[in-house]
PDB file of C-alpha atoms in Angstrom:
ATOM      1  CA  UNK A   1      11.388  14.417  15.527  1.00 59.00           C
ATOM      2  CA  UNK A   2       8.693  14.961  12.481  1.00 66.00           C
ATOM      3  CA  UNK A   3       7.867  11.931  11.109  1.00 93.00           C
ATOM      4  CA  UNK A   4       9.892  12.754   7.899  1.00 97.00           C
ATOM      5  CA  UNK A   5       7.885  10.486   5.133  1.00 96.00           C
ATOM      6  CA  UNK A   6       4.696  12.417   6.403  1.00 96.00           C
ATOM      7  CA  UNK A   7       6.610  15.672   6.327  1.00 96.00           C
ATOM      8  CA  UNK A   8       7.946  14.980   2.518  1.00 97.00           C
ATOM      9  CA  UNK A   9       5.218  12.968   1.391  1.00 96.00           C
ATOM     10  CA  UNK A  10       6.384   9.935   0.389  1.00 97.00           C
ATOM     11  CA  UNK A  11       5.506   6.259   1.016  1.00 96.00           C
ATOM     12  CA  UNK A  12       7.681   3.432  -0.981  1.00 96.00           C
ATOM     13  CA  UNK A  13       5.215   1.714  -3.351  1.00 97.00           C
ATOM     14  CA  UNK A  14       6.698  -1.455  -3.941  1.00 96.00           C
ATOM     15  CA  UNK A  15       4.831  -2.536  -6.531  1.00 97.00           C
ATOM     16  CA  UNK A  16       6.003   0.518  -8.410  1.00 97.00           C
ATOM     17  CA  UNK A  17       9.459   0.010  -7.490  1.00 97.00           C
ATOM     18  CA  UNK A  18       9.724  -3.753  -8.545  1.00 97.00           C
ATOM     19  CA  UNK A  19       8.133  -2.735 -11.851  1.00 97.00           C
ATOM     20  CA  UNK A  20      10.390   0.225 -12.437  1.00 97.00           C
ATOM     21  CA  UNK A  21      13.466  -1.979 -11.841  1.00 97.00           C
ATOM     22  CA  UNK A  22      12.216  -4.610 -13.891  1.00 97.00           C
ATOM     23  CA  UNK A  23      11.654  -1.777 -17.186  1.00 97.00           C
ATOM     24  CA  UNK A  24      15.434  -0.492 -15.935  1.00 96.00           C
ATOM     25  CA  UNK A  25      16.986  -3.897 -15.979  1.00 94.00           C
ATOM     26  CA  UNK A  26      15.493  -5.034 -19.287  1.00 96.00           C
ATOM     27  CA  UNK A  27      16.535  -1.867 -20.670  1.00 96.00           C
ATOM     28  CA  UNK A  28      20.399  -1.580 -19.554  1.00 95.00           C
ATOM     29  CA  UNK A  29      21.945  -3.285 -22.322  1.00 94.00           C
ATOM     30  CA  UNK A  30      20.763  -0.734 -24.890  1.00 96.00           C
ATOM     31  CA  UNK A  31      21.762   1.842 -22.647  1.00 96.00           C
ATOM     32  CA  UNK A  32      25.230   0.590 -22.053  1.00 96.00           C
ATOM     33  CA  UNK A  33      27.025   2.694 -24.786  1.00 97.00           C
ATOM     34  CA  UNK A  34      30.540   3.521 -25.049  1.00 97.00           C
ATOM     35  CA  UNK A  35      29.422   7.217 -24.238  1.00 97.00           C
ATOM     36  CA  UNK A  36      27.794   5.990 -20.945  1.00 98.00           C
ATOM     37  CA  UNK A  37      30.336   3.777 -19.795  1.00 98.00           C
ATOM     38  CA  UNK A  38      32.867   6.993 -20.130  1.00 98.00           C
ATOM     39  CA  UNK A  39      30.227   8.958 -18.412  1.00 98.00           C
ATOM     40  CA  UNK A  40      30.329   6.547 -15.635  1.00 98.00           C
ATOM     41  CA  UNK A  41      33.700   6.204 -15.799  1.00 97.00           C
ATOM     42  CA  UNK A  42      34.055   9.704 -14.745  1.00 98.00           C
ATOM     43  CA  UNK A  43      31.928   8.963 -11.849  1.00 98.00           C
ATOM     44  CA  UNK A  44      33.867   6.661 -10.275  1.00 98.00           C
ATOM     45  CA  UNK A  45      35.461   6.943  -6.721  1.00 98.00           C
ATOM     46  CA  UNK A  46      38.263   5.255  -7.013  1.00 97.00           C
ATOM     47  CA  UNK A  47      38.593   3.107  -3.826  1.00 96.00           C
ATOM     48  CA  UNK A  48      41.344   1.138  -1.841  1.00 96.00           C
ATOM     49  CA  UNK A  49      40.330   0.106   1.400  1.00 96.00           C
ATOM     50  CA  UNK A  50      42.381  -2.930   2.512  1.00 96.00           C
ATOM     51  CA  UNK A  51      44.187  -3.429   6.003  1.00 96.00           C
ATOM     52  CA  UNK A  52      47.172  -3.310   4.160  1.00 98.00           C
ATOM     53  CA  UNK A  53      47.180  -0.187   2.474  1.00 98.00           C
ATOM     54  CA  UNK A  54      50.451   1.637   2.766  1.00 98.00           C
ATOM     55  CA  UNK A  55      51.643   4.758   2.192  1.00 98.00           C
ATOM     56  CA  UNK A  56      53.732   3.205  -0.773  1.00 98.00           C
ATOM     57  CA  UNK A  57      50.502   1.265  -2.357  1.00 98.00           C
ATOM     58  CA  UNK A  58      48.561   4.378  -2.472  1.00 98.00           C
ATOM     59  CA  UNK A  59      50.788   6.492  -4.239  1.00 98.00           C
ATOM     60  CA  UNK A  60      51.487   3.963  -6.689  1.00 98.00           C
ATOM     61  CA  UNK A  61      47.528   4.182  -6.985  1.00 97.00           C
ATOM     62  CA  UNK A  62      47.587   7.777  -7.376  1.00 98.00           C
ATOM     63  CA  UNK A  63      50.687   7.398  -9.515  1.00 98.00           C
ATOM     64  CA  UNK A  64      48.430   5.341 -12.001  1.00 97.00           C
ATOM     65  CA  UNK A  65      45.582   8.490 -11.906  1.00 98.00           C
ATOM     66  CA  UNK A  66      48.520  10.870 -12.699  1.00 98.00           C
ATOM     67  CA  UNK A  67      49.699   8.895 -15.428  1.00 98.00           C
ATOM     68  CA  UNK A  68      46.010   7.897 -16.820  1.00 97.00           C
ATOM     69  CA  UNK A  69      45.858  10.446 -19.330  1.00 97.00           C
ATOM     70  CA  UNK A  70      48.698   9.545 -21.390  1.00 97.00           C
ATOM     71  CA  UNK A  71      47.550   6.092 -21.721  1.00 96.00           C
ATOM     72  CA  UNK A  72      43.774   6.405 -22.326  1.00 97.00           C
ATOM     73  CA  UNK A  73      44.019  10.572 -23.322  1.00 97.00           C
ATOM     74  CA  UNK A  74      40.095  10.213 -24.898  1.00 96.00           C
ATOM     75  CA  UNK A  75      38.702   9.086 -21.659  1.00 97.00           C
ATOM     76  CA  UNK A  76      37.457  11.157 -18.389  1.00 97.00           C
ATOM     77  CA  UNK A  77      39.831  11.256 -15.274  1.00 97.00           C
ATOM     78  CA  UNK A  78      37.788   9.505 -12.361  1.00 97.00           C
ATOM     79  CA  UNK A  79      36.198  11.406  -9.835  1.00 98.00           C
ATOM     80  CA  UNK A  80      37.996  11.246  -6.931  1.00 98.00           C
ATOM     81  CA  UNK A  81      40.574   8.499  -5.263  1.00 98.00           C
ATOM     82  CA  UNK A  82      39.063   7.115  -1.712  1.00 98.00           C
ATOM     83  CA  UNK A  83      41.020   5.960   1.025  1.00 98.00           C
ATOM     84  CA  UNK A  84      41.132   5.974   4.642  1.00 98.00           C
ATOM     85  CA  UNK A  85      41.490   9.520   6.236  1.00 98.00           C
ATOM     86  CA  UNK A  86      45.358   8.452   7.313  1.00 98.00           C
ATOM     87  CA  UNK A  87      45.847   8.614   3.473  1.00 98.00           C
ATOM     88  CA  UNK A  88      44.406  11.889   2.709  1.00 98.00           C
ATOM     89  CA  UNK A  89      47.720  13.660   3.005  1.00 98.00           C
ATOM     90  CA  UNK A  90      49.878  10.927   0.956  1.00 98.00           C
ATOM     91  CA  UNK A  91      46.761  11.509  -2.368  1.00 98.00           C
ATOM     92  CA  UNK A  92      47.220  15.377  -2.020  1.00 98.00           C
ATOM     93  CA  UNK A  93      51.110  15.208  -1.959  1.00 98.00           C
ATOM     94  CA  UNK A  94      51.364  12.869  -5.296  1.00 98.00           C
ATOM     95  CA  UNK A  95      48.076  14.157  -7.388  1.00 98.00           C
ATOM     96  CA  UNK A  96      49.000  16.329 -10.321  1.00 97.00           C
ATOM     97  CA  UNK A  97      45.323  15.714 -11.460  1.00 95.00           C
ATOM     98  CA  UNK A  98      43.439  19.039  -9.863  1.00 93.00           C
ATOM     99  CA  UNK A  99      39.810  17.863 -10.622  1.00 94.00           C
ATOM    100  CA  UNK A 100      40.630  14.723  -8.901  1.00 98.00           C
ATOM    101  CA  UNK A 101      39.303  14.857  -5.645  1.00 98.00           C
ATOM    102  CA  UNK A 102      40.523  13.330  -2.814  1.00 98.00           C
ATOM    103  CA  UNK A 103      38.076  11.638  -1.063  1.00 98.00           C
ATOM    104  CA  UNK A 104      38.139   9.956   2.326  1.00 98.00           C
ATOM    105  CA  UNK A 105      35.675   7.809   4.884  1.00 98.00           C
ATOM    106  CA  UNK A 106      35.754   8.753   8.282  1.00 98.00           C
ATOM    107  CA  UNK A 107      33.997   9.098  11.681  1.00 98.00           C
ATOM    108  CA  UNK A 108      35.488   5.840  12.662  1.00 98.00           C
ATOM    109  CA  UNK A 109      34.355   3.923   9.398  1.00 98.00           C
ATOM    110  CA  UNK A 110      32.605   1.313   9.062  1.00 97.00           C
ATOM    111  CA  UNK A 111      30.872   1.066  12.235  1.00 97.00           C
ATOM    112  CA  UNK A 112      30.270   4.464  13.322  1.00 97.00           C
ATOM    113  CA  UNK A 113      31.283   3.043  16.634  1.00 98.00           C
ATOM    114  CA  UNK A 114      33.166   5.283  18.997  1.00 98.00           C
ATOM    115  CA  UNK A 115      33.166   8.505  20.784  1.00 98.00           C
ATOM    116  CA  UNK A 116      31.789  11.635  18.771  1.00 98.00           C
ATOM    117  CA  UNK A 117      34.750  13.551  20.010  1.00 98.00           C
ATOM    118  CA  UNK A 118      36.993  10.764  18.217  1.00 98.00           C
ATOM    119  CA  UNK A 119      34.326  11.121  15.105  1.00 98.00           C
ATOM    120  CA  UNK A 120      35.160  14.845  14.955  1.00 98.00           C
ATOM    121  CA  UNK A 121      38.517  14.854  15.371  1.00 98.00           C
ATOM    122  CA  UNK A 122      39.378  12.100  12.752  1.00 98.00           C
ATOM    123  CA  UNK A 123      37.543  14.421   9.998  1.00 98.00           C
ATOM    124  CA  UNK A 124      38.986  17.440  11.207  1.00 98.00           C
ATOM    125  CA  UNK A 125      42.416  16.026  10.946  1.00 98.00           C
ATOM    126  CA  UNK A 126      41.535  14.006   7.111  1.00 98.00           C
ATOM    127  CA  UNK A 127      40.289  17.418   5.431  1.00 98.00           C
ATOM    128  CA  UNK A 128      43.381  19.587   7.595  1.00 98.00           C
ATOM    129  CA  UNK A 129      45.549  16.800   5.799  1.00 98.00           C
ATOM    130  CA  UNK A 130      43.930  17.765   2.279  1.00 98.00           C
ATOM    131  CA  UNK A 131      40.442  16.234   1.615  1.00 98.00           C
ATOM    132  CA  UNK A 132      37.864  17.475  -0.269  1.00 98.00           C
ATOM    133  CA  UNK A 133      35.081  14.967   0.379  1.00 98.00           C
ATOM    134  CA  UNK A 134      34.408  13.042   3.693  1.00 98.00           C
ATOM    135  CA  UNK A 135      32.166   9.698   3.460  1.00 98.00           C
ATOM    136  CA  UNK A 136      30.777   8.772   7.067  1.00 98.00           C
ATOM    137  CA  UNK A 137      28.152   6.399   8.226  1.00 98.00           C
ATOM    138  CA  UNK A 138      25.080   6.835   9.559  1.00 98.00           C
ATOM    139  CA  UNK A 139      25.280   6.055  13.278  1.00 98.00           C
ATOM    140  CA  UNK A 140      22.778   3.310  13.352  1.00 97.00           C
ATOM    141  CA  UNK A 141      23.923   2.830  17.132  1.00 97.00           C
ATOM    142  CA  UNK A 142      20.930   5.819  17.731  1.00 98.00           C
ATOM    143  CA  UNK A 143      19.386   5.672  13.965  1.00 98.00           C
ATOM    144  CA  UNK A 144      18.069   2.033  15.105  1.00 96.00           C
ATOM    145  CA  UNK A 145      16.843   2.923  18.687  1.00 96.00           C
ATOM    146  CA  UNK A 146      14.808   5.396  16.869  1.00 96.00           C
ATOM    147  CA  UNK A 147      16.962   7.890  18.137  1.00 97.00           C
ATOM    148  CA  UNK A 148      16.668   9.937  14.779  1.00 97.00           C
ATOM    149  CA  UNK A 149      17.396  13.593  17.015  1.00 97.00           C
ATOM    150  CA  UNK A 150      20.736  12.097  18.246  1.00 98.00           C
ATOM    151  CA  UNK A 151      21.524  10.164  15.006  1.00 98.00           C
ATOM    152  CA  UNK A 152      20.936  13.745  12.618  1.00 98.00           C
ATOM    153  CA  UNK A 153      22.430  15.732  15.361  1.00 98.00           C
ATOM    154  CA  UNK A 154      25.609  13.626  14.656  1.00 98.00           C
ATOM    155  CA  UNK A 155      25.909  14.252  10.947  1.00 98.00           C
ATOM    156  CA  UNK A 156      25.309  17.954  11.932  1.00 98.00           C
ATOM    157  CA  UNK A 157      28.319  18.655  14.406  1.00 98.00           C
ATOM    158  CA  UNK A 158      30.333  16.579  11.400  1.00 98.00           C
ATOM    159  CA  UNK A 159      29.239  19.275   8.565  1.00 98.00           C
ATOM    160  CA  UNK A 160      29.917  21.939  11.288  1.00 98.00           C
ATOM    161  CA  UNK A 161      33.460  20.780  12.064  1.00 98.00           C
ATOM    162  CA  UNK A 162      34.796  19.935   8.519  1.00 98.00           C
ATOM    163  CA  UNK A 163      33.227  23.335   7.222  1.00 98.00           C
ATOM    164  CA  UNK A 164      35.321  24.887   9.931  1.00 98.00           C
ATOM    165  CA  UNK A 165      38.472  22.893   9.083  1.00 98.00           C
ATOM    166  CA  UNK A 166      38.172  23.658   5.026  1.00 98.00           C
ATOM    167  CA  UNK A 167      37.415  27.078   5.755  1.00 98.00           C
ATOM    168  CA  UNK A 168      40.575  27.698   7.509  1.00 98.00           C
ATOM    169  CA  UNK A 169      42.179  27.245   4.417  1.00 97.00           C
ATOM    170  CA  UNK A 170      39.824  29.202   2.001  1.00 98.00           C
ATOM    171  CA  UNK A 171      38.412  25.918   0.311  1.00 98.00           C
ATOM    172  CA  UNK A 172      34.921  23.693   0.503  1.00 98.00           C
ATOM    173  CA  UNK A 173      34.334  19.929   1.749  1.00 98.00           C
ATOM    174  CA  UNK A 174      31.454  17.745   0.517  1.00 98.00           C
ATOM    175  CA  UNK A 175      29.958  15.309   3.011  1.00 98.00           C
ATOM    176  CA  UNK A 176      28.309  12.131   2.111  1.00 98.00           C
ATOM    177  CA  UNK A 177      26.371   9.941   4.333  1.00 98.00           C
ATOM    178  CA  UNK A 178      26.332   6.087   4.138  1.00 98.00           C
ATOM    179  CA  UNK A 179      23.111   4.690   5.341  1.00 98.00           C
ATOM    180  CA  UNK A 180      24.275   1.633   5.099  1.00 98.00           C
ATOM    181  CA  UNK A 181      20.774   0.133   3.495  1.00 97.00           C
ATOM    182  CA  UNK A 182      21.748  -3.755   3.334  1.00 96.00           C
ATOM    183  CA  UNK A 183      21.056  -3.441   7.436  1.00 97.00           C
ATOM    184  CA  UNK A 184      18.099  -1.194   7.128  1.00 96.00           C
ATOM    185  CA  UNK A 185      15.580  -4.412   6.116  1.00 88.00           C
ATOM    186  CA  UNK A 186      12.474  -1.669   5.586  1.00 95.00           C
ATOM    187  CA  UNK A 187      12.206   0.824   2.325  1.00 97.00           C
ATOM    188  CA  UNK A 188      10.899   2.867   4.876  1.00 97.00           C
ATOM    189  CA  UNK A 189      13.877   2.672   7.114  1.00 97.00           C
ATOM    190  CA  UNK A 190      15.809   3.462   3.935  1.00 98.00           C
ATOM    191  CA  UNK A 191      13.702   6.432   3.439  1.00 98.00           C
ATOM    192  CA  UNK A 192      13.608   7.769   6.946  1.00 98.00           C
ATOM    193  CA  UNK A 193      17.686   7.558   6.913  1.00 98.00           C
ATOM    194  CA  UNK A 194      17.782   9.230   3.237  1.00 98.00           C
ATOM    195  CA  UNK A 195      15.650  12.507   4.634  1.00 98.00           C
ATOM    196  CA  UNK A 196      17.727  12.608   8.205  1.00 98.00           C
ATOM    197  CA  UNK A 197      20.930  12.895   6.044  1.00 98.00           C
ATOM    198  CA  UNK A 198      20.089  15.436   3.661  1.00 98.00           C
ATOM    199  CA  UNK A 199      18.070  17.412   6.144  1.00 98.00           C
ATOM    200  CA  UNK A 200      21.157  17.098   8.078  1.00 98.00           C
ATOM    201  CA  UNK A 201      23.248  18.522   5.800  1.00 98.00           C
ATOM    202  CA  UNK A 202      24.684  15.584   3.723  1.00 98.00           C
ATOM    203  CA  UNK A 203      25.749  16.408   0.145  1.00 98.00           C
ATOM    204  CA  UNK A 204      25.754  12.737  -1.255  1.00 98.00           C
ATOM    205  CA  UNK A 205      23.475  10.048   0.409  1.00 98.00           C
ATOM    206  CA  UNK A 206      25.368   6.500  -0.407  1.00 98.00           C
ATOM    207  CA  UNK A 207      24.270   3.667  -0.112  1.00 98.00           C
ATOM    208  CA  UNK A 208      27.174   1.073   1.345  1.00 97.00           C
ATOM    209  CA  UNK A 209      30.623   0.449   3.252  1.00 96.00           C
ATOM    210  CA  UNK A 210      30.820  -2.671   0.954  1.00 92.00           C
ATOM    211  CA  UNK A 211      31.974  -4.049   4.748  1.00 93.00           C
ATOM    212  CA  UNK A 212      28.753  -5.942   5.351  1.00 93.00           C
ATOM    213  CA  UNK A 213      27.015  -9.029   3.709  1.00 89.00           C
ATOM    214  CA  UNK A 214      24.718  -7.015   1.847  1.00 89.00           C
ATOM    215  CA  UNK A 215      25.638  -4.163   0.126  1.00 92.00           C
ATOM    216  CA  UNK A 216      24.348  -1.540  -3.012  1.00 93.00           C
ATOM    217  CA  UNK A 217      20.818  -3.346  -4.203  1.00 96.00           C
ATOM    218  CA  UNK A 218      18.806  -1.660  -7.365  1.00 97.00           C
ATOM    219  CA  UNK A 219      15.571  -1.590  -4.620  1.00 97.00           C
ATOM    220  CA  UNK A 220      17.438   0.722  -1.742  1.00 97.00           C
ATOM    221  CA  UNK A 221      19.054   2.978  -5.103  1.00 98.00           C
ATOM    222  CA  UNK A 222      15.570   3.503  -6.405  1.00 98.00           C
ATOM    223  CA  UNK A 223      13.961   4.566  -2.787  1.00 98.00           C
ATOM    224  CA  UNK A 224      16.893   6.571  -2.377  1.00 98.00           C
ATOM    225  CA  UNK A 225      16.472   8.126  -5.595  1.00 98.00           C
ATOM    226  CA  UNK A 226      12.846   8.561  -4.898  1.00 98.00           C
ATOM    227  CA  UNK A 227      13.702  10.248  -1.217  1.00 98.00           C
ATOM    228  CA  UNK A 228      16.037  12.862  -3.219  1.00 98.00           C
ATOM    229  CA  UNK A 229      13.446  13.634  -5.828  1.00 98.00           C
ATOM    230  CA  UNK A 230      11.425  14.499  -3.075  1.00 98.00           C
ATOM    231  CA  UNK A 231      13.944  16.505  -0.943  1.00 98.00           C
ATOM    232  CA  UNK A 232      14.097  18.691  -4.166  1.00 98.00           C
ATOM    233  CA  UNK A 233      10.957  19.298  -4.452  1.00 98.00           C
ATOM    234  CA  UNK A 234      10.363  20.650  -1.389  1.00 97.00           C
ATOM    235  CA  UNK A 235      13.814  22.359  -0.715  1.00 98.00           C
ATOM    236  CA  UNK A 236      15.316  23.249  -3.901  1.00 98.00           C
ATOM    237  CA  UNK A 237      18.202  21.619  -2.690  1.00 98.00           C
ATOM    238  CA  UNK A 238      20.284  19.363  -4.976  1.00 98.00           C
ATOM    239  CA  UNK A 239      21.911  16.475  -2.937  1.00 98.00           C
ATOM    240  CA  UNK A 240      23.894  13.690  -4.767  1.00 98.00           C
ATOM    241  CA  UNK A 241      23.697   9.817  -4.809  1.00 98.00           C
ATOM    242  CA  UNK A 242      26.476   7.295  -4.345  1.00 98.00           C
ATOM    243  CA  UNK A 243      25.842   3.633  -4.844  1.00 98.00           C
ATOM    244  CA  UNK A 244      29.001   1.803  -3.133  1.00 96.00           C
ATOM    245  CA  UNK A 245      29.647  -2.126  -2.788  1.00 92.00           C
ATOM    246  CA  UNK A 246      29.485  -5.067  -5.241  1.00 89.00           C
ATOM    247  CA  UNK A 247      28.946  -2.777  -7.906  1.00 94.00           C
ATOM    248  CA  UNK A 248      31.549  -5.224  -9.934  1.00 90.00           C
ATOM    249  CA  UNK A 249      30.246  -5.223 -13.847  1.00 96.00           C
ATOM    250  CA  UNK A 250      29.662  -2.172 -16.207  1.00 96.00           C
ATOM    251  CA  UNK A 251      25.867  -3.736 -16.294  1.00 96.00           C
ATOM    252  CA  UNK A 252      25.559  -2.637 -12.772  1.00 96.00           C
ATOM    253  CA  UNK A 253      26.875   0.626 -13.206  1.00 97.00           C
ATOM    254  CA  UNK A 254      24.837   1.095 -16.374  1.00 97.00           C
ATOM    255  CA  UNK A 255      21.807  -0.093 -13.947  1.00 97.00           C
ATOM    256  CA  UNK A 256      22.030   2.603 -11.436  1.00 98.00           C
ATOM    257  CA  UNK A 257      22.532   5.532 -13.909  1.00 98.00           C
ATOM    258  CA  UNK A 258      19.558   4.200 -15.514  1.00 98.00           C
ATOM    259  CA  UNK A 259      17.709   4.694 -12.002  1.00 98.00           C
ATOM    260  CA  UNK A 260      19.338   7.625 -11.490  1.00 98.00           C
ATOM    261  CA  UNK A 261      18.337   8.571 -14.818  1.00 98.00           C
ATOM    262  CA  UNK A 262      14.383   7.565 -14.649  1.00 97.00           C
ATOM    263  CA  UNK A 263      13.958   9.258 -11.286  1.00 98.00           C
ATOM    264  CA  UNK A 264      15.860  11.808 -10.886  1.00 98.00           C
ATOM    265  CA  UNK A 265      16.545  12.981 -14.915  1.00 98.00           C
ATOM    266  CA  UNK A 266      19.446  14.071 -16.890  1.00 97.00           C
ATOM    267  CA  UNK A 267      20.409  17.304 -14.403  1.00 97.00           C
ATOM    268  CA  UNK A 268      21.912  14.061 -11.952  1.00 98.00           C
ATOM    269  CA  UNK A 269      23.711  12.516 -14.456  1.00 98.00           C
ATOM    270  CA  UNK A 270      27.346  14.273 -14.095  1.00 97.00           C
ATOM    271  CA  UNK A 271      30.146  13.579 -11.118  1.00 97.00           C
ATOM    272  CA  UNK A 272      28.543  16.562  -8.966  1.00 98.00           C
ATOM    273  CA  UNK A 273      25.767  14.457  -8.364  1.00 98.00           C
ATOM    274  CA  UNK A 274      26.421  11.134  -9.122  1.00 98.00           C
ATOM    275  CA  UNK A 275      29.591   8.969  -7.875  1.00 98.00           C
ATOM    276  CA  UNK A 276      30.300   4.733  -7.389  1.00 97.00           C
ATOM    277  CA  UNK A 277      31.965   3.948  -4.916  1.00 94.00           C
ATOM    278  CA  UNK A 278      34.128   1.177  -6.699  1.00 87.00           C
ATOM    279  CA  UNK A 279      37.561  -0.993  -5.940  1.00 82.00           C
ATOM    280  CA  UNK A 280      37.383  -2.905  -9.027  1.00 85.00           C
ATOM    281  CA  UNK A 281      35.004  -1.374 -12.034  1.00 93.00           C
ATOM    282  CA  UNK A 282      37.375   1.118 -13.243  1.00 96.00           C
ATOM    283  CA  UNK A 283      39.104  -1.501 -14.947  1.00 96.00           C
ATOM    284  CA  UNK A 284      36.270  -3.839 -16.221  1.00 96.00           C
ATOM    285  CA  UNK A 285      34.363  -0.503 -17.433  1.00 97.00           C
ATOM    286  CA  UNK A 286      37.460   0.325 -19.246  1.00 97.00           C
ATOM    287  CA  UNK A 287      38.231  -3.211 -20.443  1.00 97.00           C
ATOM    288  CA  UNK A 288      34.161  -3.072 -21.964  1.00 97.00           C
ATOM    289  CA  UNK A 289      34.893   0.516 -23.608  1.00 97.00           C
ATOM    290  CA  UNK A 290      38.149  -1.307 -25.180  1.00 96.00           C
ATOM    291  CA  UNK A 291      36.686  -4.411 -26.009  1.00 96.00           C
ATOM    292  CA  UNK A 292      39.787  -6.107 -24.643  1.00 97.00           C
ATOM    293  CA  UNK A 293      41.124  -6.720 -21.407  1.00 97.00           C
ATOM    294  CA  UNK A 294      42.631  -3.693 -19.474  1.00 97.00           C
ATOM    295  CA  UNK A 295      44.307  -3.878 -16.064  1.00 96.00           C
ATOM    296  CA  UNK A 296      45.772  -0.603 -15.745  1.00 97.00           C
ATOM    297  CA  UNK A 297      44.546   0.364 -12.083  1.00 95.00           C
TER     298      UNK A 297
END
């Protein structure tokens, strides 16, 4: 394959990237507005991904979405509720919210270890069973033996096969592809992943399974950022970004929509193009718009 940061013309400066962060950090708390925090509440996958999920757990989860607008009625619905692709049926059944997506990962997530045939099958089966966007991972099994041909070609035969499966009942299916960047110790292995995705055909490039020791970091977000600045420029091609794991405080959040922001502009700043994948913000963003302490999800 094309060496793809020669092909888009990009090398990570990192002395540009540490300074940018550094202006973005010291300027979050001015940014971190009521009007912001709704903003990114509105981005927010809402995530459960324990063990112990259950059918009844997530539809009291769901149950809680349905019922969000009567309790908070000035403040956006969240994006979309994630679970495991089991689930995806159970979220479509009890959602009366229609621009809440349902959102499942897949292709044997975390890992991305297993057959491809297994791969395919599980995301035929989630979107047959009602989702609307699939989250899979990078397999890094090829992606890290520089196998970038088999790698892509495995993203590929994913956007083929849950096209196919949405199509068959008239609707569309947005992928995103985890790179999984706390593993990928380079900015240019971050890089390299972030054009394979999109050129594959990812919608979303995220960052984390928040299943490994190091997850979302402001340094992969900005080269990410950077990568999809880039793709646009030399595709026209909008894809979204997703940071995902340990992204615990409304200071965080408020920290990569300010990257988002400074890289990428305003036109990236709305839930087609920007999501967090998030277990435990919805509440603590909520609790900061409130100024008092909210535990309704």
């Amino acid at each position: 394959m094309e060496n793809l940061l020669k092909k888009y013309g990009y090398a990570p400066d990192r002395v540009a990237i540490d300074h940018g962060l550094e202006l973005i950090v010291a300027n979050a708390p001015t940014v971190m507005t009521p009007q912001v925090l709704q903003e990114c509440l509105s981005m927010i996958d809402l995530t459960s991904l324990k063990t112990e999920d259950t059918p009844q757990s997530i539809t009291a989860l769901v149950e809680k979405v349905n019922g969000f607008k009567k309790e908070f009625p000035a403040y956006p619905l969240p994006a979309s509720i994630c679970v495991y692709p089991n689930f995806a049926s159970v979220v479509k059944a009890v959602k009366t919210c229609d621009d809440v997506h349902v959102t499942v990962v897949s292709a044997c997530f975390p890992s991305s270890q297993s057959f491809l045939e297994v791969k395919l099958r599980e995301c035929e089966l989630a979107v047959l069973g009602g989702a609307d966007e699939v989250d899979i991972v990078l397999a890094l099994n090829s992606f890290m033996e520089g196998d970038l041909d088999a790698a892509g070609n495995e993203i590929k035969a994913v956007r083929r096969t849950i096209d196919a499966a949405a199509a068959s009942q008239g609707r569309n299916v947005t992928l995103k592809v985890i790179l999984e960047t706390g593993l990928l110790l380079k900015h240019e292995l971050i890089a390299e992943a972030s054009f394979l995705a999109m050129e594959s055909g990812a919608d979303f490039i995220k960052t984390s399974t928040g299943k490994v020791s190091v997850n979302a970091t402001p340094a992969a977000a900005y080269v990410m950022c950077e990568c999809i600045a880039k793709y646009y420029e030399k595709t026209g091609r909008k894809v979204g970004f997703k940071p995902a794991g340990g992204i615990s405080t409304s200071l965080d959040a408020v920290c990569y929509y300010s990257i988002v922001s400074a890289i990428l502009g305003k036109e990236w700043l709305n839930r087609s193009l920007l999501r967090f994948g998030v277990s435990r913000l919805a509440n603590t963003v909520l609790s900061d718009i409130e100024q008092r302490t909210v535990n309704y999800f």
